[in-house]
Structures are given as C-alpha cells and as structure tokens.
Amino acid sequence: MAYAGFSVISYSASDAKVTLLLRTGSGYAATTISLRWNGGDWKLLPSSQGSLHTPVTLAQGPRGHILWEA
C-alpha cells in the first residue's frame, strides 16, 4: 500500500478530521485520522481506545480526494 491522497472531512483552528486515500494492488482503500493543533504543528489525536486511525476500508476510487503526485 502507498499513500495516494487525502480529503478534509472537517476543520477548525484546533482540530481536523482527514481521510487518507491508499493505493493498493487491486484499487484504493481509505482510513480516517483525527488531528489536533498543538505546539505550532498538527499532531495525530488517538481515539479513546488508543487507535491512530479508523479501520481501513475499500474505496471506490480517487474521486473527491486531492491526489499526491507519484
């Protein structure tokens, strides 16, 4: 798997929720991360269970995501 792009689900001055698009051998998958602005930078915000991201799920494709150049 390789990171292919992202989309911003929600954003404020202190918090953001972002979907990361992953390219797999058979298509695309996605996971969501939560971020918090702290100390002048965005930092991952673990869930209450300690996870850094949601479970990875299949994605229909890159539509709706900003793609990173390879």
CSV table of C-alpha atoms in Angstrom, one decimal:
chain,number,residue,atom,x,y,z
A,1,MET,CA,0.0,0.0,0.0
A,2,ALA,CA,1.1,3.6,-0.7
A,3,TYR,CA,-0.5,6.9,0.2
A,4,ALA,CA,-2.3,8.3,-2.8
A,5,GLY,CA,-4.1,11.4,-1.5
A,6,PHE,CA,-6.4,12.9,1.1
A,7,SER,CA,-9.7,14.7,1.7
A,8,VAL,CA,-10.5,17.0,4.6
A,9,ILE,CA,-13.8,16.0,6.3
A,10,SER,CA,-13.9,18.7,9.0
A,11,TYR,CA,-11.6,21.5,10.1
A,12,SER,CA,-11.3,24.2,12.8
A,13,ALA,CA,-8.4,26.2,14.2
A,14,SER,CA,-7.7,23.5,16.7
A,15,ASP,CA,-9.0,20.2,15.2
A,16,ALA,CA,-9.2,18.4,11.9
A,17,LYS,CA,-10.5,15.1,10.5
A,18,VAL,CA,-8.9,13.8,7.4
A,19,THR,CA,-9.4,10.8,5.2
A,20,LEU,CA,-6.2,9.3,3.8
A,21,LEU,CA,-6.5,7.5,0.4
A,22,LEU,CA,-4.3,4.5,-0.1
A,23,ARG,CA,-3.4,2.8,-3.3
A,24,THR,CA,-3.4,-1.0,-3.1
A,25,GLY,CA,-2.5,-3.7,-5.6
A,26,SER,CA,-6.2,-4.0,-6.5
A,27,GLY,CA,-7.5,-0.4,-6.2
A,28,TYR,CA,-8.0,2.0,-3.4
A,29,ALA,CA,-8.6,1.9,0.3
A,30,ALA,CA,-9.2,4.7,2.9
A,31,THR,CA,-8.8,5.4,6.6
A,32,THR,CA,-9.6,8.5,8.7
A,33,ILE,CA,-7.4,10.2,11.1
A,34,SER,CA,-8.0,13.0,13.7
A,35,LEU,CA,-5.6,15.8,14.2
A,36,ARG,CA,-5.1,18.5,16.8
A,37,TRP,CA,-3.1,21.7,16.5
A,38,ASN,CA,-0.6,21.7,19.3
A,39,GLY,CA,2.8,23.4,19.7
A,40,GLY,CA,2.7,25.0,16.3
A,41,ASP,CA,2.0,21.8,14.3
A,42,TRP,CA,-0.7,19.3,13.6
A,43,LYS,CA,-0.4,16.1,15.7
A,44,LEU,CA,-2.3,12.8,15.5
A,45,LEU,CA,-5.0,12.5,18.1
A,46,PRO,CA,-5.6,8.9,19.2
A,47,SER,CA,-9.2,7.8,19.7
A,48,SER,CA,-10.4,7.0,23.2
A,49,GLN,CA,-9.4,3.3,22.5
A,50,GLY,CA,-5.9,4.4,21.5
A,51,SER,CA,-6.2,3.9,17.8
A,52,LEU,CA,-4.4,6.3,15.5
A,53,HIS,CA,-6.8,5.7,12.5
A,54,THR,CA,-10.2,4.1,11.7
A,55,PRO,CA,-10.2,0.6,10.2
A,56,VAL,CA,-9.0,0.6,6.6
A,57,THR,CA,-11.9,0.1,4.1
A,58,LEU,CA,-12.2,-0.3,0.4
A,59,ALA,CA,-12.7,2.9,-1.5
A,60,GLN,CA,-14.5,3.3,-4.9
A,61,GLY,CA,-11.6,5.3,-6.3
A,62,PRO,CA,-9.8,8.7,-6.0
A,63,ARG,CA,-12.8,10.9,-6.7
A,64,GLY,CA,-13.3,13.5,-4.0
A,65,HIS,CA,-9.7,13.3,-2.9
A,66,ILE,CA,-6.7,15.6,-3.5
A,67,LEU,CA,-4.1,13.3,-5.1
A,68,TRP,CA,-0.4,13.4,-4.3
A,69,GLU,CA,1.9,13.2,-7.3
A,70,ALA,CA,3.9,10.0,-7.6
